[in-house]
PDB file of C-alpha atoms in Angstrom:
ATOM      1  CA  ASP A 298       1.353  15.097 -21.400  1.00 66.00           C
ATOM      2  CA  ALA A 299      -1.513  14.407 -25.010  1.00 68.00           C
ATOM      3  CA  VAL A 300      -3.512  13.026 -22.993  1.00 69.00           C
ATOM      4  CA  ARG A 301      -3.013  16.446 -20.044  1.00 73.00           C
ATOM      5  CA  LYS A 302      -3.713  18.457 -22.830  1.00 82.00           C
ATOM      6  CA  LEU A 303      -6.482  16.311 -24.132  1.00 83.00           C
ATOM      7  CA  TYR A 304      -9.000  16.550 -20.834  1.00 85.00           C
ATOM      8  CA  ASP A 305      -7.848  20.770 -21.371  1.00 86.00           C
ATOM      9  CA  HIS A 306      -9.326  20.179 -25.158  1.00 86.00           C
ATOM     10  CA  TRP A 307     -12.500  18.284 -23.504  1.00 85.00           C
ATOM     11  CA  ASN A 308     -13.060  21.620 -20.937  1.00 84.00           C
ATOM     12  CA  GLU A 309     -12.290  24.570 -23.288  1.00 86.00           C
ATOM     13  CA  TYR A 310     -13.076  23.515 -27.456  1.00 88.00           C
ATOM     14  CA  ILE A 311     -15.851  20.766 -26.775  1.00 87.00           C
ATOM     15  CA  LYS A 312     -17.302  21.539 -23.577  1.00 82.00           C
ATOM     16  CA  SER A 313     -18.206  18.260 -22.446  1.00 83.00           C
ATOM     17  CA  PRO A 314     -20.941  17.686 -19.623  1.00 86.00           C
ATOM     18  CA  PHE A 315     -18.738  15.647 -17.629  1.00 90.00           C
ATOM     19  CA  CYS A 316     -15.219  15.905 -17.745  1.00 88.00           C
ATOM     20  CA  TYR A 317     -12.783  14.267 -14.543  1.00 90.00           C
ATOM     21  CA  PHE A 318      -8.918  13.974 -14.744  1.00 88.00           C
ATOM     22  CA  ILE A 319      -7.530  11.092 -12.354  1.00 90.00           C
ATOM     23  CA  ASN A 320      -4.362  10.742 -11.743  1.00 89.00           C
ATOM     24  CA  ASN A 321      -2.533   7.479 -11.331  1.00 90.00           C
ATOM     25  CA  PRO A 322       0.326   6.357  -9.474  1.00 92.00           C
ATOM     26  CA  GLN A 323       3.578   5.730 -11.549  1.00 91.00           C
ATOM     27  CA  LYS A 324       5.258   3.847  -9.235  1.00 93.00           C
ATOM     28  CA  GLN A 325       3.630  -0.069  -8.154  1.00 94.00           C
ATOM     29  CA  PHE A 326       4.122  -2.455  -6.040  1.00 96.00           C
ATOM     30  CA  THR A 327       4.100   0.333  -3.210  1.00 96.00           C
ATOM     31  CA  GLU A 328       1.427   1.237  -0.198  1.00 97.00           C
ATOM     32  CA  LEU A 329       1.595   4.303  -0.618  1.00 97.00           C
ATOM     33  CA  GLY A 330       0.865   3.845  -4.075  1.00 96.00           C
ATOM     34  CA  TYR A 331      -2.004   1.899  -3.401  1.00 97.00           C
ATOM     35  CA  GLU A 332      -3.444   4.386  -0.702  1.00 97.00           C
ATOM     36  CA  TYR A 333      -3.155   7.066  -3.431  1.00 97.00           C
ATOM     37  CA  GLN A 334      -4.294   4.883  -6.102  1.00 97.00           C
ATOM     38  CA  TYR A 335      -7.807   4.388  -3.483  1.00 98.00           C
ATOM     39  CA  GLN A 336      -8.277   7.811  -2.986  1.00 98.00           C
ATOM     40  CA  GLU A 337      -8.148   8.810  -6.550  1.00 98.00           C
ATOM     41  CA  LEU A 338     -10.595   6.256  -7.321  1.00 98.00           C
ATOM     42  CA  ALA A 339     -13.063   7.344  -4.515  1.00 98.00           C
ATOM     43  CA  LYS A 340     -12.659  10.953  -6.080  1.00 98.00           C
ATOM     44  CA  LEU A 341     -14.024   9.715  -8.865  1.00 97.00           C
ATOM     45  CA  LYS A 342     -16.904   7.870  -7.808  1.00 97.00           C
ATOM     46  CA  GLU A 343     -18.111  10.107  -6.164  1.00 97.00           C
ATOM     47  CA  ALA A 344     -17.509  12.588  -8.860  1.00 97.00           C
ATOM     48  CA  ILE A 345     -19.702  10.037 -11.163  1.00 96.00           C
ATOM     49  CA  GLU A 346     -22.573   9.905  -7.964  1.00 97.00           C
ATOM     50  CA  GLY A 347     -22.807  13.514  -8.139  1.00 96.00           C
ATOM     51  CA  LEU A 348     -23.293  13.655 -11.747  1.00 95.00           C
ATOM     52  CA  VAL A 349     -25.950  10.870 -12.419  1.00 95.00           C
ATOM     53  CA  GLY A 350     -27.444  11.192  -9.081  1.00 96.00           C
ATOM     54  CA  ALA A 351     -27.451   7.886  -7.738  1.00 97.00           C
ATOM     55  CA  THR A 352     -25.132   5.676  -5.061  1.00 97.00           C
ATOM     56  CA  VAL A 353     -23.098   3.547  -6.537  1.00 96.00           C
ATOM     57  CA  SER A 354     -22.856   0.739  -4.003  1.00 96.00           C
ATOM     58  CA  ASP A 355     -20.232  -1.880  -3.150  1.00 97.00           C
ATOM     59  CA  LYS A 356     -22.959  -4.869  -4.406  1.00 96.00           C
ATOM     60  CA  SER A 357     -23.072  -3.723  -7.852  1.00 96.00           C
ATOM     61  CA  LEU A 358     -19.409  -3.049  -8.511  1.00 97.00           C
ATOM     62  CA  ASN A 359     -18.198  -5.869  -7.208  1.00 97.00           C
ATOM     63  CA  GLU A 360     -20.654  -7.671  -9.968  1.00 97.00           C
ATOM     64  CA  SER A 361     -19.284  -5.550 -12.372  1.00 97.00           C
ATOM     65  CA  ILE A 362     -15.934  -6.433 -11.374  1.00 97.00           C
ATOM     66  CA  ARG A 363     -17.171 -10.367 -11.581  1.00 97.00           C
ATOM     67  CA  LEU A 364     -18.611  -9.895 -15.024  1.00 98.00           C
ATOM     68  CA  HIS A 365     -15.497  -8.252 -16.190  1.00 98.00           C
ATOM     69  CA  ASN A 366     -13.453 -11.454 -14.463  1.00 98.00           C
ATOM     70  CA  ASP A 367     -15.085 -13.106 -16.471  1.00 98.00           C
ATOM     71  CA  THR A 368     -14.194 -11.343 -19.989  1.00 98.00           C
ATOM     72  CA  LYS A 369     -11.032 -11.734 -19.289  1.00 98.00           C
ATOM     73  CA  SER A 370     -11.134 -15.537 -18.511  1.00 98.00           C
ATOM     74  CA  LEU A 371     -12.532 -16.298 -21.672  1.00 98.00           C
ATOM     75  CA  LEU A 372     -10.603 -14.132 -23.777  1.00 98.00           C
ATOM     76  CA  LYS A 373      -7.112 -16.311 -21.773  1.00 98.00           C
ATOM     77  CA  GLN A 374      -9.281 -19.362 -23.155  1.00 98.00           C
ATOM     78  CA  VAL A 375      -9.649 -18.254 -26.463  1.00 98.00           C
ATOM     79  CA  TYR A 376      -5.522 -17.381 -26.602  1.00 98.00           C
ATOM     80  CA  ASP A 377      -5.201 -20.798 -25.782  1.00 97.00           C
ATOM     81  CA  CYS A 378      -6.129 -21.870 -28.850  1.00 96.00           C
ATOM     82  CA  ARG A 379      -2.514 -20.176 -29.888  1.00 96.00           C
ATOM     83  CA  LYS A 380      -0.266 -22.011 -28.268  1.00 96.00           C
ATOM     84  CA  GLN A 381      -1.003 -24.509 -31.068  1.00 93.00           C
ATOM     85  CA  ASP A 382       1.560 -24.876 -33.984  1.00 92.00           C
ATOM     86  CA  PRO A 383       0.170 -23.482 -36.491  1.00 93.00           C
ATOM     87  CA  PRO A 384      -2.249 -21.838 -33.884  1.00 95.00           C
ATOM     88  CA  ARG A 385      -6.059 -21.748 -34.329  1.00 95.00           C
ATOM     89  CA  ILE A 386      -6.568 -18.306 -34.691  1.00 97.00           C
ATOM     90  CA  SER A 387      -4.668 -15.916 -36.561  1.00 97.00           C
ATOM     91  CA  GLY A 388      -2.403 -12.537 -34.790  1.00 97.00           C
ATOM     92  CA  GLU A 389      -4.606 -10.739 -37.059  1.00 96.00           C
ATOM     93  CA  GLU A 390      -8.275 -12.216 -35.891  1.00 97.00           C
ATOM     94  CA  ALA A 391      -6.997 -12.436 -32.307  1.00 98.00           C
ATOM     95  CA  LEU A 392      -6.668  -8.244 -32.174  1.00 97.00           C
ATOM     96  CA  GLU A 393     -10.341  -8.084 -33.811  1.00 97.00           C
ATOM     97  CA  ILE A 394     -11.331 -10.601 -30.929  1.00 98.00           C
ATOM     98  CA  VAL A 395     -10.065  -8.135 -27.591  1.00 98.00           C
ATOM     99  CA  MET A 396     -10.730  -5.643 -29.077  1.00 97.00           C
ATOM    100  CA  GLY A 397     -14.303  -6.368 -29.575  1.00 97.00           C
ATOM    101  CA  ALA A 398     -14.716  -7.636 -26.773  1.00 98.00           C
ATOM    102  CA  MET A 399     -13.412  -4.123 -25.141  1.00 97.00           C
ATOM    103  CA  VAL A 400     -16.128  -2.364 -26.606  1.00 96.00           C
ATOM    104  CA  LEU A 401     -19.070  -4.260 -26.717  1.00 97.00           C
ATOM    105  CA  PRO A 402     -21.532  -4.916 -23.441  1.00 97.00           C
ATOM    106  CA  LYS A 403     -19.698  -7.607 -21.153  1.00 97.00           C
ATOM    107  CA  ALA A 404     -22.773  -9.877 -20.769  1.00 97.00           C
ATOM    108  CA  ARG A 405     -22.793  -9.515 -24.481  1.00 98.00           C
ATOM    109  CA  ALA A 406     -19.185 -10.485 -25.268  1.00 98.00           C
ATOM    110  CA  ASN A 407     -19.147 -13.084 -22.920  1.00 98.00           C
ATOM    111  CA  GLN A 408     -21.937 -15.016 -24.642  1.00 98.00           C
ATOM    112  CA  LEU A 409     -19.849 -14.498 -28.189  1.00 98.00           C
ATOM    113  CA  LEU A 410     -17.086 -15.624 -26.499  1.00 98.00           C
ATOM    114  CA  ARG A 411     -18.248 -18.490 -25.520  1.00 98.00           C
ATOM    115  CA  GLN A 412     -19.948 -19.671 -28.552  1.00 98.00           C
ATOM    116  CA  LEU A 413     -16.193 -18.658 -29.856  1.00 98.00           C
ATOM    117  CA  ILE A 414     -14.607 -21.283 -27.788  1.00 97.00           C
ATOM    118  CA  ASP A 415     -17.204 -24.090 -29.060  1.00 97.00           C
ATOM    119  CA  GLU A 416     -16.082 -22.998 -32.611  1.00 96.00           C
ATOM    120  CA  LEU A 417     -12.499 -23.234 -32.145  1.00 95.00           C
ATOM    121  CA  LYS A 418     -13.052 -27.214 -30.919  1.00 92.00           C
ATOM    122  CA  GLN A 419     -13.927 -27.701 -34.246  1.00 92.00           C
ATOM    123  CA  PRO A 420     -11.381 -28.390 -37.476  1.00 89.00           C
ATOM    124  CA  ARG A 421     -10.156 -24.836 -39.125  1.00 90.00           C
ATOM    125  CA  GLN A 422     -11.837 -25.358 -42.790  1.00 88.00           C
ATOM    126  CA  HIS A 423      -8.380 -23.275 -43.958  1.00 90.00           C
ATOM    127  CA  PRO A 424      -5.562 -24.450 -41.425  1.00 90.00           C
ATOM    128  CA  LEU A 425      -2.912 -21.836 -40.506  1.00 93.00           C
ATOM    129  CA  VAL A 426       0.315 -22.375 -42.323  1.00 91.00           C
ATOM    130  CA  PRO A 427       3.018 -22.748 -39.801  1.00 92.00           C
ATOM    131  CA  GLY A 428       5.846 -20.153 -39.587  1.00 95.00           C
ATOM    132  CA  PRO A 429       8.113 -18.754 -37.138  1.00 97.00           C
ATOM    133  CA  ARG A 430       6.320 -18.197 -34.025  1.00 98.00           C
ATOM    134  CA  ILE A 431       6.195 -13.942 -33.399  1.00 98.00           C
ATOM    135  CA  MET A 432       5.403 -12.151 -30.470  1.00 98.00           C
ATOM    136  CA  ILE A 433       4.678  -8.445 -31.521  1.00 97.00           C
ATOM    137  CA  THR A 434       4.805  -6.034 -28.472  1.00 96.00           C
ATOM    138  CA  GLY A 435       4.528  -1.615 -28.731  1.00 92.00           C
ATOM    139  CA  SER A 436       2.105   0.533 -27.160  1.00 86.00           C
ATOM    140  CA  ILE A 437      -1.071   0.236 -28.947  1.00 88.00           C
ATOM    141  CA  ILE A 438      -2.202  -1.788 -32.074  1.00 91.00           C
ATOM    142  CA  ASP A 439      -5.606  -1.094 -33.063  1.00 90.00           C
ATOM    143  CA  HIS A 440      -5.228  -1.629 -36.587  1.00 91.00           C
ATOM    144  CA  PRO A 441      -4.605  -5.539 -37.377  1.00 92.00           C
ATOM    145  CA  ALA A 442      -2.391  -4.242 -40.712  1.00 92.00           C
ATOM    146  CA  LEU A 443       0.455  -4.430 -39.463  1.00 93.00           C
ATOM    147  CA  ILE A 444      -0.215  -7.990 -37.718  1.00 95.00           C
ATOM    148  CA  LYS A 445      -1.706  -8.536 -40.494  1.00 95.00           C
ATOM    149  CA  MET A 446       1.534  -8.092 -43.087  1.00 94.00           C
ATOM    150  CA  VAL A 447       4.110 -10.002 -40.320  1.00 96.00           C
ATOM    151  CA  GLU A 448       1.863 -13.053 -41.017  1.00 96.00           C
ATOM    152  CA  GLU A 449       1.594 -12.333 -45.443  1.00 96.00           C
ATOM    153  CA  SER A 450       5.536 -12.385 -44.660  1.00 96.00           C
ATOM    154  CA  GLY A 451       5.629 -15.718 -43.627  1.00 96.00           C
ATOM    155  CA  ALA A 452       5.734 -15.650 -39.936  1.00 97.00           C
ATOM    156  CA  THR A 453       2.886 -17.176 -37.293  1.00 97.00           C
ATOM    157  CA  VAL A 454       2.339 -14.623 -34.812  1.00 98.00           C
ATOM    158  CA  VAL A 455       1.375 -16.333 -31.925  1.00 98.00           C
ATOM    159  CA  ALA A 456       1.435 -13.872 -28.783  1.00 97.00           C
ATOM    160  CA  ASP A 457       0.973  -9.878 -28.550  1.00 97.00           C
ATOM    161  CA  ASP A 458       1.844  -7.997 -25.718  1.00 96.00           C
ATOM    162  CA  LEU A 459      -0.435  -4.317 -26.398  1.00 95.00           C
ATOM    163  CA  CYS A 460      -2.863  -2.309 -24.663  1.00 93.00           C
ATOM    164  CA  THR A 461      -5.636  -3.629 -27.603  1.00 94.00           C
ATOM    165  CA  THR A 462      -4.926  -7.696 -26.172  1.00 96.00           C
ATOM    166  CA  THR A 463      -3.091  -9.374 -23.203  1.00 96.00           C
ATOM    167  CA  ARG A 464      -2.916  -6.122 -21.408  1.00 95.00           C
ATOM    168  CA  TYR A 465      -6.437  -5.643 -21.122  1.00 96.00           C
ATOM    169  CA  PHE A 466      -7.513  -8.827 -19.585  1.00 97.00           C
ATOM    170  CA  TRP A 467      -4.391 -11.277 -18.656  1.00 97.00           C
ATOM    171  CA  TYR A 468      -4.800 -10.262 -15.060  1.00 97.00           C
ATOM    172  CA  PRO A 469      -8.024 -10.718 -13.364  1.00 97.00           C
ATOM    173  CA  VAL A 470      -9.254  -8.326 -10.539  1.00 97.00           C
ATOM    174  CA  LYS A 471      -8.913 -10.193  -6.750  1.00 94.00           C
ATOM    175  CA  GLU A 472     -11.938  -9.728  -5.464  1.00 89.00           C
ATOM    176  CA  ASN A 473     -12.205  -7.734  -1.869  1.00 89.00           C
ATOM    177  CA  LYS A 474     -15.549  -6.736  -0.107  1.00 93.00           C
ATOM    178  CA  ASP A 475     -14.428  -3.186  -0.406  1.00 96.00           C
ATOM    179  CA  PRO A 476     -14.481  -2.845  -4.541  1.00 97.00           C
ATOM    180  CA  LEU A 477     -12.459   0.081  -4.235  1.00 97.00           C
ATOM    181  CA  ALA A 478      -9.660  -1.380  -2.963  1.00 97.00           C
ATOM    182  CA  ALA A 479      -9.532  -4.551  -5.570  1.00 97.00           C
ATOM    183  CA  LEU A 480      -9.447  -2.253  -8.170  1.00 97.00           C
ATOM    184  CA  ALA A 481      -6.699   0.203  -6.307  1.00 97.00           C
ATOM    185  CA  ARG A 482      -4.476  -3.407  -5.808  1.00 96.00           C
ATOM    186  CA  HIS A 483      -5.246  -4.324  -9.201  1.00 96.00           C
ATOM    187  CA  THR A 484      -4.179  -0.868 -10.942  1.00 93.00           C
ATOM    188  CA  THR A 485      -0.901  -0.697  -8.639  1.00 96.00           C
ATOM    189  CA  GLU A 486       0.028  -3.962  -9.563  1.00 95.00           C
ATOM    190  CA  LYS A 487      -0.317  -5.476 -12.564  1.00 93.00           C
ATOM    191  CA  PRO A 488       3.337  -5.186 -14.274  1.00 93.00           C
ATOM    192  CA  VAL A 489       1.796  -4.939 -18.331  1.00 93.00           C
ATOM    193  CA  CYS A 490       3.118  -0.878 -19.614  1.00 92.00           C
ATOM    194  CA  ALA A 491       6.423   0.203 -19.770  1.00 93.00           C
ATOM    195  CA  CYS A 492       5.390   3.639 -18.092  1.00 90.00           C
ATOM    196  CA  MET A 493       5.726   2.234 -14.611  1.00 92.00           C
ATOM    197  CA  HIS A 494       8.377   1.292 -12.435  1.00 93.00           C
ATOM    198  CA  PRO A 495      10.224  -1.121 -12.165  1.00 94.00           C
ATOM    199  CA  ALA A 496      10.347  -2.285 -15.032  1.00 93.00           C
ATOM    200  CA  GLU A 497      11.880  -5.323 -13.997  1.00 94.00           C
ATOM    201  CA  ALA A 498       8.544  -6.652 -12.842  1.00 94.00           C
ATOM    202  CA  ARG A 499       7.049  -6.143 -16.729  1.00 95.00           C
ATOM    203  CA  LEU A 500      10.103  -7.438 -18.033  1.00 95.00           C
ATOM    204  CA  GLU A 501       9.516 -11.043 -16.708  1.00 96.00           C
ATOM    205  CA  TYR A 502       5.347 -10.877 -17.338  1.00 96.00           C
ATOM    206  CA  MET A 503       7.024 -10.288 -20.960  1.00 96.00           C
ATOM    207  CA  LEU A 504       8.975 -13.142 -20.580  1.00 96.00           C
ATOM    208  CA  ASP A 505       6.125 -15.566 -19.294  1.00 96.00           C
ATOM    209  CA  LEU A 506       4.483 -15.026 -22.568  1.00 97.00           C
ATOM    210  CA  VAL A 507       7.677 -15.928 -24.356  1.00 97.00           C
ATOM    211  CA  LYS A 508       7.623 -19.230 -22.246  1.00 97.00           C
ATOM    212  CA  GLU A 509       4.473 -19.607 -23.063  1.00 97.00           C
ATOM    213  CA  TYR A 510       3.252 -19.235 -26.348  1.00 97.00           C
ATOM    214  CA  ASN A 511       6.817 -20.703 -27.467  1.00 97.00           C
ATOM    215  CA  VAL A 512       7.929 -17.440 -29.221  1.00 98.00           C
ATOM    216  CA  GLN A 513      10.930 -17.309 -31.486  1.00 97.00           C
ATOM    217  CA  GLY A 514      11.407 -13.794 -32.131  1.00 97.00           C
ATOM    218  CA  ILE A 515      10.311 -10.357 -31.320  1.00 98.00           C
ATOM    219  CA  ILE A 516       8.979  -7.421 -33.050  1.00 97.00           C
ATOM    220  CA  TYR A 517       8.623  -3.997 -31.176  1.00 95.00           C
ATOM    221  CA  PHE A 518       6.411  -2.084 -33.292  1.00 93.00           C
ATOM    222  CA  ASN A 519       6.611   1.220 -31.462  1.00 90.00           C
ATOM    223  CA  LEU A 520       4.425   4.115 -31.792  1.00 87.00           C
ATOM    224  CA  MET A 521       6.065   7.246 -32.566  1.00 85.00           C
ATOM    225  CA  TYR A 522       6.300   9.695 -29.733  1.00 83.00           C
ATOM    226  CA  CYS A 523       5.486   6.915 -27.079  1.00 86.00           C
ATOM    227  CA  ASP A 524       8.739   7.412 -25.423  1.00 88.00           C
ATOM    228  CA  PRO A 525       8.327   5.005 -22.459  1.00 90.00           C
ATOM    229  CA  PHE A 526       7.942   2.397 -24.859  1.00 91.00           C
ATOM    230  CA  LEU A 527      11.050   3.411 -27.140  1.00 89.00           C
ATOM    231  CA  TYR A 528      12.701   3.734 -24.402  1.00 90.00           C
ATOM    232  CA  GLU A 529      12.146   0.010 -23.005  1.00 92.00           C
ATOM    233  CA  GLY A 530      12.589  -1.278 -26.704  1.00 90.00           C
ATOM    234  CA  VAL A 531      16.306  -0.644 -26.295  1.00 89.00           C
ATOM    235  CA  LEU A 532      16.743  -1.714 -22.778  1.00 91.00           C
ATOM    236  CA  PHE A 533      14.843  -5.199 -23.379  1.00 95.00           C
ATOM    237  CA  LYS A 534      16.238  -6.265 -26.631  1.00 94.00           C
ATOM    238  CA  LYS A 535      19.550  -6.479 -25.167  1.00 94.00           C
ATOM    239  CA  LYS A 536      17.420  -8.680 -22.759  1.00 95.00           C
ATOM    240  CA  PHE A 537      15.758 -10.869 -25.327  1.00 96.00           C
ATOM    241  CA  GLU A 538      18.940 -11.744 -26.790  1.00 94.00           C
ATOM    242  CA  GLU A 539      20.695 -12.574 -23.475  1.00 95.00           C
ATOM    243  CA  ARG A 540      18.175 -15.319 -24.038  1.00 95.00           C
ATOM    244  CA  VAL A 541      18.460 -16.220 -28.034  1.00 96.00           C
ATOM    245  CA  ILE A 542      15.338 -14.220 -28.777  1.00 96.00           C
ATOM    246  CA  PRO A 543      15.828 -12.196 -31.759  1.00 97.00           C
ATOM    247  CA  THR A 544      14.131  -9.085 -31.850  1.00 96.00           C
ATOM    248  CA  ILE A 545      13.844  -6.477 -34.007  1.00 95.00           C
ATOM    249  CA  ALA A 546      12.735  -2.634 -32.940  1.00 92.00           C
ATOM    250  CA  LEU A 547      10.209  -0.538 -35.481  1.00 92.00           C
ATOM    251  CA  GLU A 548       8.602   2.592 -35.375  1.00 89.00           C
ATOM    252  CA  THR A 549       5.682   3.155 -36.443  1.00 89.00           C
ATOM    253  CA  GLU A 550       2.608   6.052 -36.926  1.00 85.00           C
ATOM    254  CA  HIS A 551      -0.528   5.819 -36.089  1.00 79.00           C
ATOM    255  CA  THR A 552      -2.470   5.115 -39.139  1.00 77.00           C
ATOM    256  CA  PRO A 553      -2.632   1.455 -40.906  1.00 71.00           C
ATOM    257  CA  SER A 554      -0.896   3.217 -43.906  1.00 70.00           C
TER     258      SER A 554
END
């Protein structure tokens, strides 16, 4: 609802030269959802071509997909360093690394990530202190204050499932001769958001993270009014605790304070 109204504000009050609303199906792993997403992406492509007065070619889209997939692969290599005990990077550092890779031009981001991976092979000047291995999840954290607070309390944040971290890079786009088909499949088959159905697919993805990073406890930082994650937190808490993974859900506001 907030996003829909934001679109109206951009049009009515800000008078943006280009504002386009794209719908995404909420039910995943269906052919109808895929076809719907494909048509939405085709309309978006057409709108952008009209704006810039140039054709968006399949070749350029495929090159961009490969470039972004490189970023995702490199971020996964960085996250491999968190599997150690203690990890080579902190949760606070991991958030800043991923958010930096999000906003930098991808060629530059990939260059810096390769440099970072080389640096992480060297002994850390001030090794992190081992603590309970925690995964932080929830809707979005775009400031390291909450993660820093957890780590200063003696825990080790070894994994995170957030819009600003793992969900951004965990699944690469499966390349296809038709790049719109590849992107439509990617959108309708990556089970990373609480607003998508079925919830079981997302639960399996989270359990894979728990196993891969040897997680001993989970903290849900649920952003106030982000209802899908608030509902999910209650349901998944039971599922995790059935597997003897202590879980706590904490409601937060969208401020570092």
